[in-house]
Tab-separated table of C-alpha atoms in Angstrom:
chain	number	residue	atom	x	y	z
A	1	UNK	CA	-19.475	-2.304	22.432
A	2	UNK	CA	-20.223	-4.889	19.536
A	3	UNK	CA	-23.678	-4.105	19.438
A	4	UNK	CA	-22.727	-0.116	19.587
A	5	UNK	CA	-20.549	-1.036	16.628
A	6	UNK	CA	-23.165	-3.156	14.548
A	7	UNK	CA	-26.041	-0.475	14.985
A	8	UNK	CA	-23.509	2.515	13.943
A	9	UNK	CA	-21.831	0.173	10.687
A	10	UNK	CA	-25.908	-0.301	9.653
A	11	UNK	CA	-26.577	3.905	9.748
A	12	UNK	CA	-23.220	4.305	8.059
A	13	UNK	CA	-24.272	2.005	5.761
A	14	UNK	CA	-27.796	3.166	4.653
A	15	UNK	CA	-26.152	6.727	3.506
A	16	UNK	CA	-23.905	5.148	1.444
A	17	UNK	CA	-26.326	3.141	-0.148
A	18	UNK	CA	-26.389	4.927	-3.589
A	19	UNK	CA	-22.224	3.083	-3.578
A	20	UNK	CA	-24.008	-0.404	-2.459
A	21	UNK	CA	-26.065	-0.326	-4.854
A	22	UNK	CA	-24.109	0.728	-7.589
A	23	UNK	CA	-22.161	-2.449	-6.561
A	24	UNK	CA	-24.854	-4.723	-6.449
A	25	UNK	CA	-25.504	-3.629	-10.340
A	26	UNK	CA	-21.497	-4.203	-10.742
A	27	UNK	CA	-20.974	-0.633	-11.478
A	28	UNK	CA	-18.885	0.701	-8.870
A	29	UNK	CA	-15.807	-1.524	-9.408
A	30	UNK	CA	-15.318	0.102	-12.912
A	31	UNK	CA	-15.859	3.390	-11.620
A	32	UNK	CA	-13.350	3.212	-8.649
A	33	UNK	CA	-10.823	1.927	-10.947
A	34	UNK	CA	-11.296	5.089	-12.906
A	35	UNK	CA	-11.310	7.721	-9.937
A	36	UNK	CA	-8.778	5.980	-7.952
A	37	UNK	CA	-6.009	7.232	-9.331
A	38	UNK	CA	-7.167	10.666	-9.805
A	39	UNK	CA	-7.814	10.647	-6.041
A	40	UNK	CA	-4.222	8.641	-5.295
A	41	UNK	CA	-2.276	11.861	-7.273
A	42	UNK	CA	-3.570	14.248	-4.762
A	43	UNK	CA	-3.560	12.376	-1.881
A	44	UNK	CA	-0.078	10.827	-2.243
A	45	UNK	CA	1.307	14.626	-2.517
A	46	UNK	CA	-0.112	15.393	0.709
A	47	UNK	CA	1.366	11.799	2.143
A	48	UNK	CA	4.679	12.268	1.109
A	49	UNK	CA	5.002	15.543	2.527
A	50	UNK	CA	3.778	14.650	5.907
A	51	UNK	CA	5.901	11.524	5.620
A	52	UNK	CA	9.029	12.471	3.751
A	53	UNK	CA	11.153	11.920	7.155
A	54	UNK	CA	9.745	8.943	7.420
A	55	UNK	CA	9.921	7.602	3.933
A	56	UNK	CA	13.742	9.054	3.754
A	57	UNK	CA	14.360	6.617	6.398
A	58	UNK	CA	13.236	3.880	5.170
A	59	UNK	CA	14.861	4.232	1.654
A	60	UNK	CA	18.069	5.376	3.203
A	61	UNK	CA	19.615	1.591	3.378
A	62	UNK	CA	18.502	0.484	-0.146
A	63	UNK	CA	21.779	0.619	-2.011
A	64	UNK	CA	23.271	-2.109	0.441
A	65	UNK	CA	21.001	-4.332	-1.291
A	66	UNK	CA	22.851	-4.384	-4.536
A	67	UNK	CA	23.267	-7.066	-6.077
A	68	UNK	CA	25.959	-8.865	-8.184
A	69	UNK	CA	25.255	-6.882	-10.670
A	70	UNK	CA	26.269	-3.395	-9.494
A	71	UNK	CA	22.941	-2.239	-10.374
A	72	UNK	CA	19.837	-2.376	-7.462
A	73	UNK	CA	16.651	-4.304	-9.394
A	74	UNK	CA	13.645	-3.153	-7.553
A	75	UNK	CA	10.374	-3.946	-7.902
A	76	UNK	CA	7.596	-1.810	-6.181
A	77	UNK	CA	4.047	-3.482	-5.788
A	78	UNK	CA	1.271	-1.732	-5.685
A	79	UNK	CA	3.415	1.354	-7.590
A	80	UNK	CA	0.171	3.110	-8.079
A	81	UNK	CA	1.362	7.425	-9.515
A	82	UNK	CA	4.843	6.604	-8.596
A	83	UNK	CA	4.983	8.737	-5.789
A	84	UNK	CA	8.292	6.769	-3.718
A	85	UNK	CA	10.206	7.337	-6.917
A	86	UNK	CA	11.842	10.683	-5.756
A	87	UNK	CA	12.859	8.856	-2.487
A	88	UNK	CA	14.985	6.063	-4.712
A	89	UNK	CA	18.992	6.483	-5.298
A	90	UNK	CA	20.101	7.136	-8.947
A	91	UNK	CA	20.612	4.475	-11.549
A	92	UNK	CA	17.943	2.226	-9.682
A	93	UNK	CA	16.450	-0.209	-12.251
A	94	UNK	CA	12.508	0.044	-11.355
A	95	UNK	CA	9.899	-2.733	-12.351
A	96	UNK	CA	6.348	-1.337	-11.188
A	97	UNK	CA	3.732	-3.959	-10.775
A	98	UNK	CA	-0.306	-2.940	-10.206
A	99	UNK	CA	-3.703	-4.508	-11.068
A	100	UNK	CA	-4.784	-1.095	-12.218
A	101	UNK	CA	-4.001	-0.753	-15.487
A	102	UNK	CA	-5.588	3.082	-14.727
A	103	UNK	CA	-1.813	4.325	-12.970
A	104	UNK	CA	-0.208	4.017	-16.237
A	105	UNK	CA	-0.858	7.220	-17.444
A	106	UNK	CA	0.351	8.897	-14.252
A	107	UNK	CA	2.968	6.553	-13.738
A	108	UNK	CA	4.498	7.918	-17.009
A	109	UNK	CA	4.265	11.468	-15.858
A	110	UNK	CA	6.545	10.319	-12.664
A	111	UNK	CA	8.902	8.489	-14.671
A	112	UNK	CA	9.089	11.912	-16.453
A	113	UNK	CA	10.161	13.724	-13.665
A	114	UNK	CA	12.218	11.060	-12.192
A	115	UNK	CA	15.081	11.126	-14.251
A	116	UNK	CA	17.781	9.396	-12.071
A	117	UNK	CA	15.597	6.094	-12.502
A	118	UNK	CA	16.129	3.422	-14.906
A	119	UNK	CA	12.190	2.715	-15.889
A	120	UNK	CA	12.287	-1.196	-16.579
A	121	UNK	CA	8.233	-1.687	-17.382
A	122	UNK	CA	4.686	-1.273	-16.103
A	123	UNK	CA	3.337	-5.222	-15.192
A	124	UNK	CA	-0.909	-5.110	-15.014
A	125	UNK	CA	-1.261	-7.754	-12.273
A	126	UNK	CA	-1.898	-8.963	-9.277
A	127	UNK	CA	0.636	-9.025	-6.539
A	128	UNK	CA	-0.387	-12.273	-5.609
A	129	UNK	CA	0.544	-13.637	-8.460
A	130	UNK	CA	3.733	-11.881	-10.173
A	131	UNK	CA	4.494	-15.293	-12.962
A	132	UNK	CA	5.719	-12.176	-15.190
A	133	UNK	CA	8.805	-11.824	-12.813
A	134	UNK	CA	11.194	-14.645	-12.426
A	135	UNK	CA	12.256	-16.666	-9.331
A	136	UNK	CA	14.938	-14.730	-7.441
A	137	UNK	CA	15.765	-11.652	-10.218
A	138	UNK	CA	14.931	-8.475	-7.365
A	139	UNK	CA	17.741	-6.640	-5.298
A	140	UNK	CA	14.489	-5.147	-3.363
A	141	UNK	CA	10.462	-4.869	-3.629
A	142	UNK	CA	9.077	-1.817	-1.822
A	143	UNK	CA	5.341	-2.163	-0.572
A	144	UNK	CA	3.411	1.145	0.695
A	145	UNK	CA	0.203	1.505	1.435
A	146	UNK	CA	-0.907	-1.379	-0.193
A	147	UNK	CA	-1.412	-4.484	2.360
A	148	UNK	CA	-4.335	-2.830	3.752
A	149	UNK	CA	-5.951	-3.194	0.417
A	150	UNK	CA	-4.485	-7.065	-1.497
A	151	UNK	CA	-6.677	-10.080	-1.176
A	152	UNK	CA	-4.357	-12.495	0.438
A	153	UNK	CA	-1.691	-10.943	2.790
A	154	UNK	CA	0.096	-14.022	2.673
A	155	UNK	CA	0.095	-15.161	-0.661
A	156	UNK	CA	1.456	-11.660	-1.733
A	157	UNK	CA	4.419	-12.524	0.957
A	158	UNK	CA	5.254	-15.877	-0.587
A	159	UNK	CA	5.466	-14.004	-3.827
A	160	UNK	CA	7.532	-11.357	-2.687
A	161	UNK	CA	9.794	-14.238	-0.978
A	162	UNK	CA	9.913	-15.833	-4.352
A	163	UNK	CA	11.139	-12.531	-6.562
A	164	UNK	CA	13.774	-12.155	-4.212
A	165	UNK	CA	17.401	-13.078	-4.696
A	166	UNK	CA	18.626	-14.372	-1.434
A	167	UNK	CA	19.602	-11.413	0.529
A	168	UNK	CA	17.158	-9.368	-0.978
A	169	UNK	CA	14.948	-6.802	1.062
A	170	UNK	CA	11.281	-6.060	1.544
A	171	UNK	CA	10.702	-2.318	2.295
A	172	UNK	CA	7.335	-1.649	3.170
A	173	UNK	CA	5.104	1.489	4.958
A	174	UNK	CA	1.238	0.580	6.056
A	175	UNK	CA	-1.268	2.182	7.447
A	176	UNK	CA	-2.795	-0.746	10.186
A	177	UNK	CA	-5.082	-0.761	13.216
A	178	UNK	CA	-5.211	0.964	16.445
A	179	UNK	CA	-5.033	-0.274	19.698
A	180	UNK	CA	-8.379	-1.862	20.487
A	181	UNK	CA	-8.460	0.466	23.388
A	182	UNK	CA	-8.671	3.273	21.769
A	183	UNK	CA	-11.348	5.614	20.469
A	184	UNK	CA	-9.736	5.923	16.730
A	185	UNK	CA	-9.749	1.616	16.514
A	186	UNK	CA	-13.597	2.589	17.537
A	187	UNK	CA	-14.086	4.556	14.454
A	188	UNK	CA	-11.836	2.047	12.541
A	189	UNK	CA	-14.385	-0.714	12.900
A	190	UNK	CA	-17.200	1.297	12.588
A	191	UNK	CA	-16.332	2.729	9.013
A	192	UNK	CA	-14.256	-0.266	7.522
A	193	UNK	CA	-17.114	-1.644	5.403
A	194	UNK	CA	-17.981	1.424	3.718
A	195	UNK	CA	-14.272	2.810	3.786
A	196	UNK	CA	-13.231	-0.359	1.731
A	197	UNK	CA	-16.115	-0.254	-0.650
A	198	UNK	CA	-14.803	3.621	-1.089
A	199	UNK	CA	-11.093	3.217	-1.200
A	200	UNK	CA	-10.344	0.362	-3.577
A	201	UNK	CA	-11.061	-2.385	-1.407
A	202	UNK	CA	-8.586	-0.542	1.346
A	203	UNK	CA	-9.336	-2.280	4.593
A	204	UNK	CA	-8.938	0.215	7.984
A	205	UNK	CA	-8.597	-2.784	10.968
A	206	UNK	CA	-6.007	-5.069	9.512
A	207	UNK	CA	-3.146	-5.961	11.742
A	208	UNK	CA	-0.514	-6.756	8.965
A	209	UNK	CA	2.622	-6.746	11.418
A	210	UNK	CA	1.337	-10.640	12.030
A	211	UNK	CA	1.028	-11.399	8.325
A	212	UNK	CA	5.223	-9.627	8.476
A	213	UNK	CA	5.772	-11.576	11.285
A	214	UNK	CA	4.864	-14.919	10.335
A	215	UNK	CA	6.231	-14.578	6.670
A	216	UNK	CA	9.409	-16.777	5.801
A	217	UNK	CA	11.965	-13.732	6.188
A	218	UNK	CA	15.643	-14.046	7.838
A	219	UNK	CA	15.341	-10.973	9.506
A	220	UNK	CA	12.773	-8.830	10.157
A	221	UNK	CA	12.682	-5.112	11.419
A	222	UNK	CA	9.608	-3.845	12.381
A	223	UNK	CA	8.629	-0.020	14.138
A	224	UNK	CA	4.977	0.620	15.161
A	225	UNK	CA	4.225	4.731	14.683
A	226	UNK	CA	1.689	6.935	14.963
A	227	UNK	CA	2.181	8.711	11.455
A	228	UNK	CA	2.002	12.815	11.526
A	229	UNK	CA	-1.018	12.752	9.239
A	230	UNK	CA	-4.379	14.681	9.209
A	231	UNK	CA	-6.607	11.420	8.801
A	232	UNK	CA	-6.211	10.348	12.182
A	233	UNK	CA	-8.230	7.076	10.943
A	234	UNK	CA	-5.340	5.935	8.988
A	235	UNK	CA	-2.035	7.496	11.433
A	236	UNK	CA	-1.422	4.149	12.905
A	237	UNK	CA	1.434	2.758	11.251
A	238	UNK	CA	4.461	0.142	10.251
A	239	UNK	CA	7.244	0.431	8.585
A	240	UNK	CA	10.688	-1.382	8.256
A	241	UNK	CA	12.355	-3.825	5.827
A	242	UNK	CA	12.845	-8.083	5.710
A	243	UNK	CA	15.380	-9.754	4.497
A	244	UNK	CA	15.498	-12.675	3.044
């Protein structure tokens, strides 16, 4: 099965190597950064209606994270066109926080049509490193469809741990491997070096429920689905929240 895998990644490969190439000559990063979002606008659209159940779930608990305050401080990483805006409760205070600095434009448009939202501001970085957003100042940080994708699933964790009050939450919704028995984790492995090249460095076989589980969280609540989506590569699924 390895070797079946090898020989079908090296075919898959050699068509796409106008992309390699383009990366060798360091092109490609700047141009994914500029498509990206024009591809994340339509395909979040399609996401959130397939998953608007889901994603109402998952948001329906957030206000019992407010904090001292009486207003909930969220920060979403990874807030790429804003699309879980709609799905947050009125007078939220959002923070959005994305190495892109590409999403602003769109982000602006959501903010727009988001009206119930307190817009705090637009941090360029890294979620790895968030030193723009002090020690314990979130209520909640909301993470969706973006572990598949970060350098360092646990570094981004630690962070997350650190912008949390105590008691805060971490919401999150990723797209994660199949079961190695199946035919669709088949396909997984087979396209994940030229899906990730494609898709922002989006990575199809990663099994972030261990990177969730081994994270310094209180509590952890954690559902394995197989999302109603057309792109049966990417319907297996997490979602849940931690708390700290």
């Amino acid at each position: 099965m390895a070797l079946t895998v090898f020989i079908l990644r090296l075919a898959v490969c050699i068509l796409a190597f106008p992309m390699y190439l383009l990366d060798f000559l360091g092109l490609w990063n700047w141009i994914c950064k500029q498509w990206f979002p024009y591809f994340l606008a339509r395909f979040t659209v399609m996401y959130n209606k397939q998953m608007e159940s889901k994603k109402q779930e998952l948001f329906s608990n957030l206000r019992e994270f407010t904090g001292p305050s009486g207003k909930l401080s969220l920060l979403e990483l990874g807030c790429g066109t804003g699309a879980n805006f709609k799905f947050y409760p009125s007078g939220c205070q959002v923070t959005c926080v994305d190495p892109n600095p590409s999403f602003e434009k769109f982000l602006i448009k959501s903010i727009a049509q988001n009206r119930h939202l307190q817009f705090e501001r637009f941090i360029v970085a890294a979620g790895e490193n968030m030193h723009q957003v002090a020690t314990g100042s979130i209520d909640v940080v909301v993470c969706t469809l973006v572990l598949c994708s970060v350098k360092n699933q646990e570094q981004i964790l630690q962070e997350v741990c650190r912008v949390l009050r105590p008691g805060g939450a971490f919401h999150f919704m990723e797209h994660v491997a199949d079961k190695p028995s199946t035919w669709n984790y088949f396909w997984q492995q087979v396209l994940d070096p030229v899906w990730h090249l494609l898709f922002d460095g989006c990575n199809l076989t990663r099994e972030s429920w261990k990177a969730l589980e081994q994270a310094r969280f209180s509590k952890l609540k954690l559902q394995h689905l197989q999302a109603p989506l057309s792109w049966e590569l990417v319907r297996p699924h997490i979602y849940g929240y931690a708390v700290k």
